[in-house]
Amino acid sequence: MVDNHGRNINYLRISITDRCNLRCRYCMPYTGVEKLEHFSILNLEEIARLVRIAAQAGIRKVRLTGGEHLVRKNVAQLIRYIRDIEEIDDISLTTNGTLFGSMAEELKDAGLDRINFSLDSMVADKFQYITRVGRLDTVMSAIDKALRLELHPVKINTVLIRGFNDDEILDFAAMAYERPLHVRFIEFMPIGDLQFWDRGNIISSQETKDIISGRYRLLDAKKIKGSGPARYFNLEGGQGSIGFISPMSNHFCSACNRIRMTAEGKLRGCLYDKREVDLKQAMENGASDEQLRQMFLETISSKPDKHHMNNGWGADNRRKMYQIGG
Ligand code: SAM
Ligand code: SF4
């Protein structure tokens, strides 16, 4: 399905919970998080029904996210439901990696194709500082497991924050050089717990690329499965790649191929657009598959041409990333 700006929208990101077992400083406050009640979120069968309908509206790729989706029970069952939808050819997860290690085989057997890990530091103390409660070694062994199970391409998402992890840029690049991992550097966005966000802490993709170019020769990479708006480069002689996700500087919205659904069944055309369509309410009112399909098509066609994060700097930040699904 092509939207009003000529983009082929074939990717649905689904948040299946707003809950999380970590408390990353830029994402969630440590205490006082208002959680959604169980009855207000979609059950697995409702999610599966909506994915089937989304597939009829042109969706081919699905990513499960959150919050941390692996804290929700029966994620493997949900993957099985989605695997049974013929049109869906790619199922992936974005995870903090804390629970994946013990669930990896089950998720792969259920039909998981690939996985992205969020990892903002490879120094144990810094990792614990940014996540408040996480352990680096657990995540590193989960990444090893994903590689062993060949859930390729295995991607690492690193949000760069000046003064926190800019000194690790070359270490992350080295990881992509030495291992078949695809490290994506994400510009820090004014969304989430804004107490931690500051405009001065954004490190642009260009700055990051210049630092890495001082050590490695960067070669344009072939398109990597699920690359979306990221731009990828191989490091000459290396095994993996690096990528840049640049929502704050450029090269992003014109290549955007996604829509998002929250755990309560709200459909959004853009992470930063306030407009939402209430699919759960529509289902409770007895909407037919065709009516729901029309709701998907309307959201796709009215997807905004670009986000407006650069205007107002966080003023529109009514929902947090863990509530929308990062
Ligand atoms: N809990 C899972 C995880 O951490 O991978 C999935 C949800 S999390 C909200 C998804 C992604 O959003 C993570 O990679 C996280 O680093 C990113 N994220 C959250 N807040 C962000 C911000 N203000 N700027 C850039 N990325 C952000
Ligand atoms: Fe949880 Fe992911 Fe947010 Fe960290 S970034 S608090 S792991 S939802």
mmCIF file of C-alpha atoms and ligand atoms in Angstrom:
data_model
loop_
_atom_site.group_PDB
_atom_site.id
_atom_site.type_symbol
_atom_site.label_atom_id
_atom_site.label_comp_id
_atom_site.label_asym_id
_atom_site.label_seq_id
_atom_site.Cartn_x
_atom_site.Cartn_y
_atom_site.Cartn_z
ATOM 1 C CA MET A 1 0.000 0.000 0.000
ATOM 2 C CA VAL A 2 1.487 3.332 -1.079
ATOM 3 C CA ASP A 3 0.795 6.356 1.117
ATOM 4 C CA ASN A 4 0.025 9.921 0.008
ATOM 5 C CA HIS A 5 3.744 10.676 -0.204
ATOM 6 C CA GLY A 6 4.679 7.762 -2.447
ATOM 7 C CA ARG A 7 6.143 5.515 0.274
ATOM 8 C CA ASN A 8 5.384 1.797 0.275
ATOM 9 C CA ILE A 9 4.081 1.069 3.779
ATOM 10 C CA ASN A 10 4.597 -2.617 4.491
ATOM 11 C CA TYR A 11 5.871 -2.710 8.063
ATOM 12 C CA LEU A 12 3.853 -2.815 11.281
ATOM 13 C CA ARG A 13 5.491 -2.347 14.666
ATOM 14 C CA ILE A 14 3.370 -3.691 17.460
ATOM 15 C CA SER A 15 3.813 -2.856 21.093
ATOM 16 C CA ILE A 16 2.382 -5.721 23.100
ATOM 17 C CA THR A 17 2.977 -4.247 26.544
ATOM 18 C CA ASP A 18 3.915 -0.964 28.171
ATOM 19 C CA ARG A 19 5.650 -2.853 30.985
ATOM 20 C CA CYS A 20 9.377 -3.260 31.265
ATOM 21 C CA ASN A 21 11.855 -4.928 33.582
ATOM 22 C CA LEU A 22 14.432 -2.150 33.049
ATOM 23 C CA ARG A 23 14.186 1.576 33.686
ATOM 24 C CA CYS A 24 16.406 3.213 31.073
ATOM 25 C CA ARG A 25 16.930 6.775 32.196
ATOM 26 C CA TYR A 26 15.867 8.357 28.914
ATOM 27 C CA CYS A 27 12.796 6.164 28.556
ATOM 28 C CA MET A 28 11.037 5.503 31.864
ATOM 29 C CA PRO A 29 11.054 7.052 35.319
ATOM 30 C CA TYR A 30 12.318 4.751 38.079
ATOM 31 C CA THR A 31 9.101 4.834 40.066
ATOM 32 C CA GLY A 32 5.574 6.051 39.547
ATOM 33 C CA VAL A 33 5.087 4.467 36.115
ATOM 34 C CA GLU A 34 1.383 4.282 35.344
ATOM 35 C CA LYS A 35 0.787 0.825 33.907
ATOM 36 C CA LEU A 36 -2.033 -0.157 31.610
ATOM 37 C CA GLU A 37 -4.580 -2.481 33.178
ATOM 38 C CA HIS A 38 -4.742 -6.000 31.793
ATOM 39 C CA PHE A 39 -8.254 -5.485 30.385
ATOM 40 C CA SER A 40 -7.218 -2.392 28.453
ATOM 41 C CA ILE A 41 -4.643 -4.143 26.272
ATOM 42 C CA LEU A 42 -5.279 -6.329 23.253
ATOM 43 C CA ASN A 43 -5.208 -10.056 23.890
ATOM 44 C CA LEU A 44 -3.073 -12.276 21.667
ATOM 45 C CA GLU A 45 -5.994 -13.397 19.506
ATOM 46 C CA GLU A 46 -7.032 -9.778 18.913
ATOM 47 C CA ILE A 47 -3.479 -8.871 17.922
ATOM 48 C CA ALA A 48 -3.372 -11.846 15.539
ATOM 49 C CA ARG A 49 -6.691 -10.839 13.984
ATOM 50 C CA LEU A 50 -5.444 -7.284 13.456
ATOM 51 C CA VAL A 51 -2.199 -8.494 11.884
ATOM 52 C CA ARG A 52 -4.187 -10.681 9.489
ATOM 53 C CA ILE A 53 -6.267 -7.665 8.503
ATOM 54 C CA ALA A 54 -3.155 -5.455 8.255
ATOM 55 C CA ALA A 55 -1.685 -8.047 5.886
ATOM 56 C CA GLN A 56 -4.734 -7.572 3.678
ATOM 57 C CA ALA A 57 -3.879 -3.851 3.686
ATOM 58 C CA GLY A 58 -0.345 -4.562 2.444
ATOM 59 C CA ILE A 59 1.675 -5.204 5.625
ATOM 60 C CA ARG A 60 4.417 -7.818 5.081
ATOM 61 C CA LYS A 61 6.752 -7.306 8.046
ATOM 62 C CA VAL A 62 5.913 -7.309 11.726
ATOM 63 C CA ARG A 63 8.064 -6.310 14.674
ATOM 64 C CA LEU A 64 7.042 -6.922 18.259
ATOM 65 C CA THR A 65 8.190 -4.339 20.734
ATOM 66 C CA GLY A 66 7.125 -2.580 23.912
ATOM 67 C CA GLY A 67 7.920 -1.839 26.734
ATOM 68 C CA GLU A 68 9.723 -5.120 26.975
ATOM 69 C CA HIS A 69 7.502 -7.616 25.150
ATOM 70 C CA LEU A 70 9.286 -10.627 26.625
ATOM 71 C CA VAL A 71 7.830 -9.841 30.066
ATOM 72 C CA ARG A 72 4.431 -10.681 28.588
ATOM 73 C CA LYS A 73 3.318 -14.321 28.777
ATOM 74 C CA ASN A 74 2.969 -16.440 25.642
ATOM 75 C CA VAL A 75 4.928 -14.301 23.191
ATOM 76 C CA ALA A 76 5.899 -17.532 21.393
ATOM 77 C CA GLN A 77 2.212 -18.284 20.869
ATOM 78 C CA LEU A 78 1.710 -14.834 19.359
ATOM 79 C CA ILE A 79 4.635 -15.446 17.007
ATOM 80 C CA ARG A 80 3.045 -18.746 15.968
ATOM 81 C CA TYR A 81 -0.241 -16.969 15.212
ATOM 82 C CA ILE A 82 1.556 -14.381 13.088
ATOM 83 C CA ARG A 83 3.680 -17.052 11.358
ATOM 84 C CA ASP A 84 0.463 -18.648 10.164
ATOM 85 C CA ILE A 85 -0.503 -15.503 8.249
ATOM 86 C CA GLU A 86 0.626 -16.268 4.748
ATOM 87 C CA GLU A 87 1.397 -12.714 3.597
ATOM 88 C CA ILE A 88 3.719 -11.941 6.529
ATOM 89 C CA ASP A 89 7.253 -12.788 5.443
ATOM 90 C CA ASP A 90 9.291 -11.283 8.260
ATOM 91 C CA ILE A 91 8.815 -11.410 12.049
ATOM 92 C CA SER A 92 11.275 -9.656 14.311
ATOM 93 C CA LEU A 93 11.685 -8.399 17.870
ATOM 94 C CA THR A 94 13.300 -5.373 19.471
ATOM 95 C CA THR A 95 14.390 -6.347 22.969
ATOM 96 C CA ASN A 96 16.532 -5.188 25.834
ATOM 97 C CA GLY A 97 17.966 -8.722 25.791
ATOM 98 C CA THR A 98 17.530 -9.493 29.481
ATOM 99 C CA LEU A 99 15.060 -12.358 29.041
ATOM 100 C CA PHE A 100 15.862 -13.459 25.518
ATOM 101 C CA GLY A 101 18.637 -15.933 26.400
ATOM 102 C CA SER A 102 16.317 -18.379 28.147
ATOM 103 C CA MET A 103 13.543 -18.020 25.562
ATOM 104 C CA ALA A 104 15.569 -17.948 22.359
ATOM 105 C CA GLU A 105 14.999 -21.503 21.110
ATOM 106 C CA GLU A 106 11.284 -21.384 21.846
ATOM 107 C CA LEU A 107 10.912 -18.077 19.994
ATOM 108 C CA LYS A 108 12.909 -19.311 17.039
ATOM 109 C CA ASP A 109 10.885 -22.533 16.874
ATOM 110 C CA ALA A 110 7.707 -20.436 16.943
ATOM 111 C CA GLY A 111 8.832 -18.654 13.786
ATOM 112 C CA LEU A 112 10.939 -15.671 14.824
ATOM 113 C CA ASP A 113 13.136 -14.568 11.902
ATOM 114 C CA ARG A 114 15.464 -12.030 13.428
ATOM 115 C CA ILE A 115 16.137 -9.816 16.402
ATOM 116 C CA ASN A 116 17.379 -6.369 17.414
ATOM 117 C CA PHE A 117 19.018 -5.784 20.785
ATOM 118 C CA SER A 118 19.158 -2.411 22.483
ATOM 119 C CA LEU A 119 22.596 -1.848 23.972
ATOM 120 C CA ASP A 120 23.844 1.583 24.955
ATOM 121 C CA SER A 121 27.076 0.652 26.696
ATOM 122 C CA MET A 122 29.526 -2.227 26.757
ATOM 123 C CA VAL A 123 30.933 -1.161 30.125
ATOM 124 C CA ALA A 124 29.141 -3.003 32.946
ATOM 125 C CA ASP A 125 28.871 -0.038 35.330
ATOM 126 C CA LYS A 126 27.658 2.309 32.608
ATOM 127 C CA PHE A 127 25.161 -0.255 31.383
ATOM 128 C CA GLN A 128 23.789 -0.550 34.874
ATOM 129 C CA TYR A 129 23.722 3.228 35.248
ATOM 130 C CA ILE A 130 21.697 3.840 32.084
ATOM 131 C CA THR A 131 19.268 0.931 32.613
ATOM 132 C CA ARG A 132 19.265 1.459 36.403
ATOM 133 C CA VAL A 133 18.780 -2.281 37.027
ATOM 134 C CA GLY A 134 20.202 -4.216 34.061
ATOM 135 C CA ARG A 135 23.199 -6.546 33.852
ATOM 136 C CA LEU A 136 25.462 -6.313 30.852
ATOM 137 C CA ASP A 137 26.637 -9.943 30.919
ATOM 138 C CA THR A 138 23.062 -11.224 30.534
ATOM 139 C CA VAL A 139 22.550 -9.139 27.402
ATOM 140 C CA MET A 140 25.927 -10.034 25.918
ATOM 141 C CA SER A 141 25.192 -13.749 26.298
ATOM 142 C CA ALA A 142 21.764 -13.250 24.735
ATOM 143 C CA ILE A 143 23.467 -11.638 21.729
ATOM 144 C CA ASP A 144 25.831 -14.638 21.489
ATOM 145 C CA LYS A 145 22.814 -16.932 21.582
ATOM 146 C CA ALA A 146 21.060 -15.050 18.761
ATOM 147 C CA LEU A 147 24.183 -15.412 16.622
ATOM 148 C CA ARG A 148 24.449 -19.121 17.440
ATOM 149 C CA LEU A 149 20.813 -19.587 16.428
ATOM 150 C CA GLU A 150 21.506 -17.619 13.227
ATOM 151 C CA LEU A 151 18.727 -15.118 13.756
ATOM 152 C CA HIS A 152 20.396 -12.968 11.091
ATOM 153 C CA PRO A 153 20.681 -10.113 10.631
ATOM 154 C CA VAL A 154 21.278 -9.621 14.356
ATOM 155 C CA LYS A 155 21.175 -5.883 14.964
ATOM 156 C CA ILE A 156 22.327 -3.781 17.886
ATOM 157 C CA ASN A 157 20.559 -0.467 18.558
ATOM 158 C CA THR A 158 22.715 2.086 20.328
ATOM 159 C CA VAL A 159 21.295 5.444 21.309
ATOM 160 C CA LEU A 160 24.219 7.845 21.416
ATOM 161 C CA ILE A 161 24.197 10.363 24.248
ATOM 162 C CA ARG A 162 26.939 12.950 24.568
ATOM 163 C CA GLY A 163 28.804 12.641 27.832
ATOM 164 C CA PHE A 164 27.545 9.103 28.376
ATOM 165 C CA ASN A 165 28.634 6.784 25.573
ATOM 166 C CA ASP A 166 30.328 8.958 22.930
ATOM 167 C CA ASP A 167 33.625 7.511 24.183
ATOM 168 C CA GLU A 168 32.427 4.038 23.109
ATOM 169 C CA ILE A 169 31.633 4.819 19.465
ATOM 170 C CA LEU A 170 34.805 3.109 18.249
ATOM 171 C CA ASP A 171 34.224 0.138 20.571
ATOM 172 C CA PHE A 172 30.792 -0.393 19.034
ATOM 173 C CA ALA A 173 32.303 -0.064 15.566
ATOM 174 C CA ALA A 174 34.941 -2.637 16.577
ATOM 175 C CA MET A 175 32.172 -5.029 17.598
ATOM 176 C CA ALA A 176 30.681 -4.725 14.108
ATOM 177 C CA TYR A 177 34.142 -5.242 12.620
ATOM 178 C CA GLU A 178 34.900 -8.369 14.608
ATOM 179 C CA ARG A 179 31.496 -10.065 14.632
ATOM 180 C CA PRO A 180 28.639 -10.480 12.135
ATOM 181 C CA LEU A 181 26.571 -7.852 13.930
ATOM 182 C CA HIS A 182 24.867 -4.789 12.508
ATOM 183 C CA VAL A 183 25.327 -1.910 14.904
ATOM 184 C CA ARG A 184 22.952 0.975 14.377
ATOM 185 C CA PHE A 185 23.687 4.330 15.965
ATOM 186 C CA ILE A 186 20.471 6.147 16.813
ATOM 187 C CA GLU A 187 20.229 9.882 17.346
ATOM 188 C CA PHE A 188 18.824 10.751 20.752
ATOM 189 C CA MET A 189 15.228 11.915 20.381
ATOM 190 C CA PRO A 190 13.140 14.218 22.591
ATOM 191 C CA ILE A 191 10.744 11.493 23.542
ATOM 192 C CA GLY A 192 10.499 9.510 26.754
ATOM 193 C CA ASP A 193 11.638 10.766 30.122
ATOM 194 C CA LEU A 194 12.689 14.259 29.120
ATOM 195 C CA GLN A 195 14.368 14.916 32.466
ATOM 196 C CA PHE A 196 17.318 13.115 30.898
ATOM 197 C CA TRP A 197 17.068 14.518 27.388
ATOM 198 C CA ASP A 198 18.914 17.626 26.327
ATOM 199 C CA ARG A 199 19.408 19.040 22.867
ATOM 200 C CA GLY A 200 23.121 19.371 23.566
ATOM 201 C CA ASN A 201 23.341 15.610 24.167
ATOM 202 C CA ILE A 202 22.392 14.676 20.629
ATOM 203 C CA ILE A 203 25.297 13.289 18.611
ATOM 204 C CA SER A 204 24.530 13.584 14.932
ATOM 205 C CA SER A 205 25.028 10.654 12.615
ATOM 206 C CA GLN A 206 27.535 12.744 10.644
ATOM 207 C CA GLU A 207 29.662 13.307 13.741
ATOM 208 C CA THR A 208 29.561 9.584 14.543
ATOM 209 C CA LYS A 209 30.416 8.654 10.978
ATOM 210 C CA ASP A 210 33.395 11.051 10.987
ATOM 211 C CA ILE A 211 34.756 9.442 14.166
ATOM 212 C CA ILE A 212 34.428 5.926 12.732
ATOM 213 C CA SER A 213 35.891 6.966 9.380
ATOM 214 C CA GLY A 214 39.040 8.002 11.225
ATOM 215 C CA ARG A 215 39.615 4.322 12.112
ATOM 216 C CA TYR A 216 37.871 2.268 9.412
ATOM 217 C CA ARG A 217 37.287 2.600 5.701
ATOM 218 C CA LEU A 218 33.517 2.716 5.202
ATOM 219 C CA LEU A 219 32.007 1.060 2.149
ATOM 220 C CA ASP A 220 28.376 1.428 1.111
ATOM 221 C CA ALA A 221 26.645 -1.745 2.268
ATOM 222 C CA LYS A 222 24.102 -3.760 0.358
ATOM 223 C CA LYS A 223 20.569 -3.289 1.633
ATOM 224 C CA ILE A 224 20.164 -5.295 4.832
ATOM 225 C CA LYS A 225 16.916 -7.088 5.560
ATOM 226 C CA GLY A 226 14.533 -4.737 7.365
ATOM 227 C CA SER A 227 16.813 -1.738 6.939
ATOM 228 C CA GLY A 228 14.014 0.876 6.619
ATOM 229 C CA PRO A 229 15.331 4.388 7.110
ATOM 230 C CA ALA A 230 18.786 3.271 8.369
ATOM 231 C CA ARG A 231 21.841 3.861 6.139
ATOM 232 C CA TYR A 232 24.400 1.051 6.328
ATOM 233 C CA PHE A 233 28.120 0.801 5.728
ATOM 234 C CA ASN A 234 30.516 -2.107 5.820
ATOM 235 C CA LEU A 235 33.834 -1.662 7.546
ATOM 236 C CA GLU A 236 36.482 -2.751 5.061
ATOM 237 C CA GLY A 237 37.730 -6.209 6.048
ATOM 238 C CA GLY A 238 35.147 -6.529 8.816
ATOM 239 C CA GLN A 239 32.340 -9.017 9.359
ATOM 240 C CA GLY A 240 29.307 -6.909 10.214
ATOM 241 C CA SER A 241 28.178 -3.403 9.406
ATOM 242 C CA ILE A 242 27.291 -0.107 10.983
ATOM 243 C CA GLY A 243 24.133 1.863 10.349
ATOM 244 C CA PHE A 244 22.850 5.306 11.133
ATOM 245 C CA ILE A 245 19.331 6.135 12.177
ATOM 246 C CA SER A 246 19.049 9.877 11.952
ATOM 247 C CA PRO A 247 15.616 11.074 13.026
ATOM 248 C CA MET A 248 17.048 14.374 14.269
ATOM 249 C CA SER A 249 19.373 15.347 11.446
ATOM 250 C CA ASN A 250 18.021 13.921 8.191
ATOM 251 C CA HIS A 251 17.615 10.866 5.929
ATOM 252 C CA PHE A 252 14.732 9.359 7.758
ATOM 253 C CA CYS A 253 11.120 10.154 6.987
ATOM 254 C CA SER A 254 11.308 9.887 3.197
ATOM 255 C CA ALA A 255 12.328 6.223 3.578
ATOM 256 C CA CYS A 256 9.867 5.423 6.364
ATOM 257 C CA ASN A 257 7.867 2.298 5.635
ATOM 258 C CA ARG A 258 6.097 1.719 8.954
ATOM 259 C CA ILE A 259 3.019 2.242 11.001
ATOM 260 C CA ARG A 260 2.650 1.459 14.692
ATOM 261 C CA MET A 261 0.105 -0.147 16.937
ATOM 262 C CA THR A 262 0.123 0.339 20.701
ATOM 263 C CA ALA A 263 -0.661 -2.325 23.289
ATOM 264 C CA GLU A 264 -4.182 -0.848 23.678
ATOM 265 C CA GLY A 265 -4.803 -1.168 19.964
ATOM 266 C CA LYS A 266 -4.230 2.440 18.933
ATOM 267 C CA LEU A 267 -2.930 2.712 15.401
ATOM 268 C CA ARG A 268 -0.481 5.521 14.577
ATOM 269 C CA GLY A 269 1.045 6.651 11.320
ATOM 270 C CA CYS A 270 4.138 8.077 12.973
ATOM 271 C CA LEU A 271 5.990 7.821 16.272
ATOM 272 C CA TYR A 272 5.605 11.539 16.765
ATOM 273 C CA ASP A 273 2.130 12.134 15.378
ATOM 274 C CA LYS A 274 -0.581 12.653 17.961
ATOM 275 C CA ARG A 275 -3.318 11.214 15.754
ATOM 276 C CA GLU A 276 -4.413 7.689 16.675
ATOM 277 C CA VAL A 277 -7.175 5.386 15.515
ATOM 278 C CA ASP A 278 -8.754 3.152 18.170
ATOM 279 C CA LEU A 279 -8.883 -0.380 16.768
ATOM 280 C CA LYS A 280 -9.726 -2.004 20.108
ATOM 281 C CA GLN A 281 -12.741 0.218 20.589
ATOM 282 C CA ALA A 282 -13.820 -0.512 17.019
ATOM 283 C CA MET A 283 -13.552 -4.266 17.643
ATOM 284 C CA GLU A 284 -15.535 -3.940 20.853
ATOM 285 C CA ASN A 285 -18.204 -2.112 18.832
ATOM 286 C CA GLY A 286 -18.349 -5.072 16.476
ATOM 287 C CA ALA A 287 -16.363 -3.703 13.527
ATOM 288 C CA SER A 288 -16.055 -6.137 10.644
ATOM 289 C CA ASP A 289 -12.719 -7.185 9.147
ATOM 290 C CA GLU A 290 -13.433 -4.903 6.202
ATOM 291 C CA GLN A 291 -14.114 -1.919 8.464
ATOM 292 C CA LEU A 292 -10.875 -2.572 10.320
ATOM 293 C CA ARG A 293 -9.004 -2.931 7.026
ATOM 294 C CA GLN A 294 -10.309 0.505 6.030
ATOM 295 C CA MET A 295 -8.954 1.910 9.295
ATOM 296 C CA PHE A 296 -5.503 0.547 8.410
ATOM 297 C CA LEU A 297 -5.738 1.964 4.902
ATOM 298 C CA GLU A 298 -6.763 5.400 6.205
ATOM 299 C CA THR A 299 -3.873 5.485 8.674
ATOM 300 C CA ILE A 300 -1.454 4.476 5.935
ATOM 301 C CA SER A 301 -2.684 7.009 3.415
ATOM 302 C CA SER A 302 -2.741 9.860 5.930
ATOM 303 C CA LYS A 303 0.719 9.085 7.314
ATOM 304 C CA PRO A 304 2.476 12.455 7.737
ATOM 305 C CA ASP A 305 5.295 13.221 5.298
ATOM 306 C CA LYS A 306 7.698 13.814 8.194
ATOM 307 C CA HIS A 307 7.859 14.045 11.951
ATOM 308 C CA HIS A 308 7.987 17.397 13.725
ATOM 309 C CA MET A 309 10.352 16.547 16.541
ATOM 310 C CA ASN A 310 12.558 19.427 15.536
ATOM 311 C CA ASN A 311 9.775 21.923 16.208
ATOM 312 C CA GLY A 312 9.014 22.469 19.829
ATOM 313 C CA TRP A 313 11.565 20.012 21.184
ATOM 314 C CA GLY A 314 9.512 17.605 23.122
ATOM 315 C CA ALA A 315 6.471 19.821 23.623
ATOM 316 C CA ASP A 316 4.375 17.173 21.890
ATOM 317 C CA ASN A 317 5.781 14.355 23.963
ATOM 318 C CA ARG A 318 2.474 13.217 25.415
ATOM 319 C CA ARG A 319 3.188 9.528 25.065
ATOM 320 C CA LYS A 320 6.467 7.923 25.919
ATOM 321 C CA MET A 321 8.404 5.528 23.726
ATOM 322 C CA TYR A 322 7.584 2.550 25.968
ATOM 323 C CA GLN A 323 3.891 3.429 25.618
ATOM 324 C CA ILE A 324 3.934 3.742 21.830
ATOM 325 C CA GLY A 325 6.464 1.005 21.150
ATOM 326 C CA GLY A 326 9.996 1.930 20.161
HETATM 327 N N1 SAM B 1 12.381 -2.665 25.583
HETATM 328 C C1 SAM B 1 12.778 -2.881 24.240
HETATM 329 C C2 SAM B 1 14.174 -2.358 24.020
HETATM 330 O O1 SAM B 1 14.700 -1.593 24.839
HETATM 331 O O2 SAM B 1 14.727 -2.724 22.994
HETATM 332 C C3 SAM B 1 11.837 -2.327 23.189
HETATM 333 C C4 SAM B 1 11.216 -0.985 23.463
HETATM 334 S S1 SAM B 1 12.341 0.383 23.514
HETATM 335 C C5 SAM B 1 11.246 1.728 23.802
HETATM 336 C C6 SAM B 1 12.784 0.478 21.788
HETATM 337 C C7 SAM B 1 13.961 1.328 21.443
HETATM 338 O O3 SAM B 1 13.648 2.694 21.644
HETATM 339 C C8 SAM B 1 15.219 1.058 22.249
HETATM 340 O O4 SAM B 1 16.263 0.735 21.343
HETATM 341 C C9 SAM B 1 15.494 2.367 22.928
HETATM 342 O O5 SAM B 1 16.864 2.601 23.089
HETATM 343 C C10 SAM B 1 14.848 3.342 21.973
HETATM 344 N N2 SAM B 1 14.570 4.646 22.577
HETATM 345 C C11 SAM B 1 13.802 4.889 23.656
HETATM 346 N N3 SAM B 1 13.799 6.224 23.914
HETATM 347 C C12 SAM B 1 14.567 6.816 22.970
HETATM 348 C C13 SAM B 1 14.960 8.169 22.697
HETATM 349 N N4 SAM B 1 14.576 9.187 23.456
HETATM 350 N N5 SAM B 1 15.750 8.396 21.623
HETATM 351 C C14 SAM B 1 16.157 7.382 20.834
HETATM 352 N N6 SAM B 1 15.822 6.093 21.031
HETATM 353 C C15 SAM B 1 15.047 5.816 22.090
HETATM 354 FE FE1 SF4 B 2 12.512 -0.691 28.890
HETATM 355 FE FE2 SF4 B 2 13.324 -0.564 26.355
HETATM 356 FE FE3 SF4 B 2 12.489 1.651 27.661
HETATM 357 FE FE4 SF4 B 2 14.772 0.548 28.361
HETATM 358 S S1 SF4 B 2 14.317 1.450 26.354
HETATM 359 S S2 SF4 B 2 13.139 1.225 29.781
HETATM 360 S S3 SF4 B 2 14.409 -1.580 28.051
HETATM 361 S S4 SF4 B 2 11.258 -0.094 27.127
#
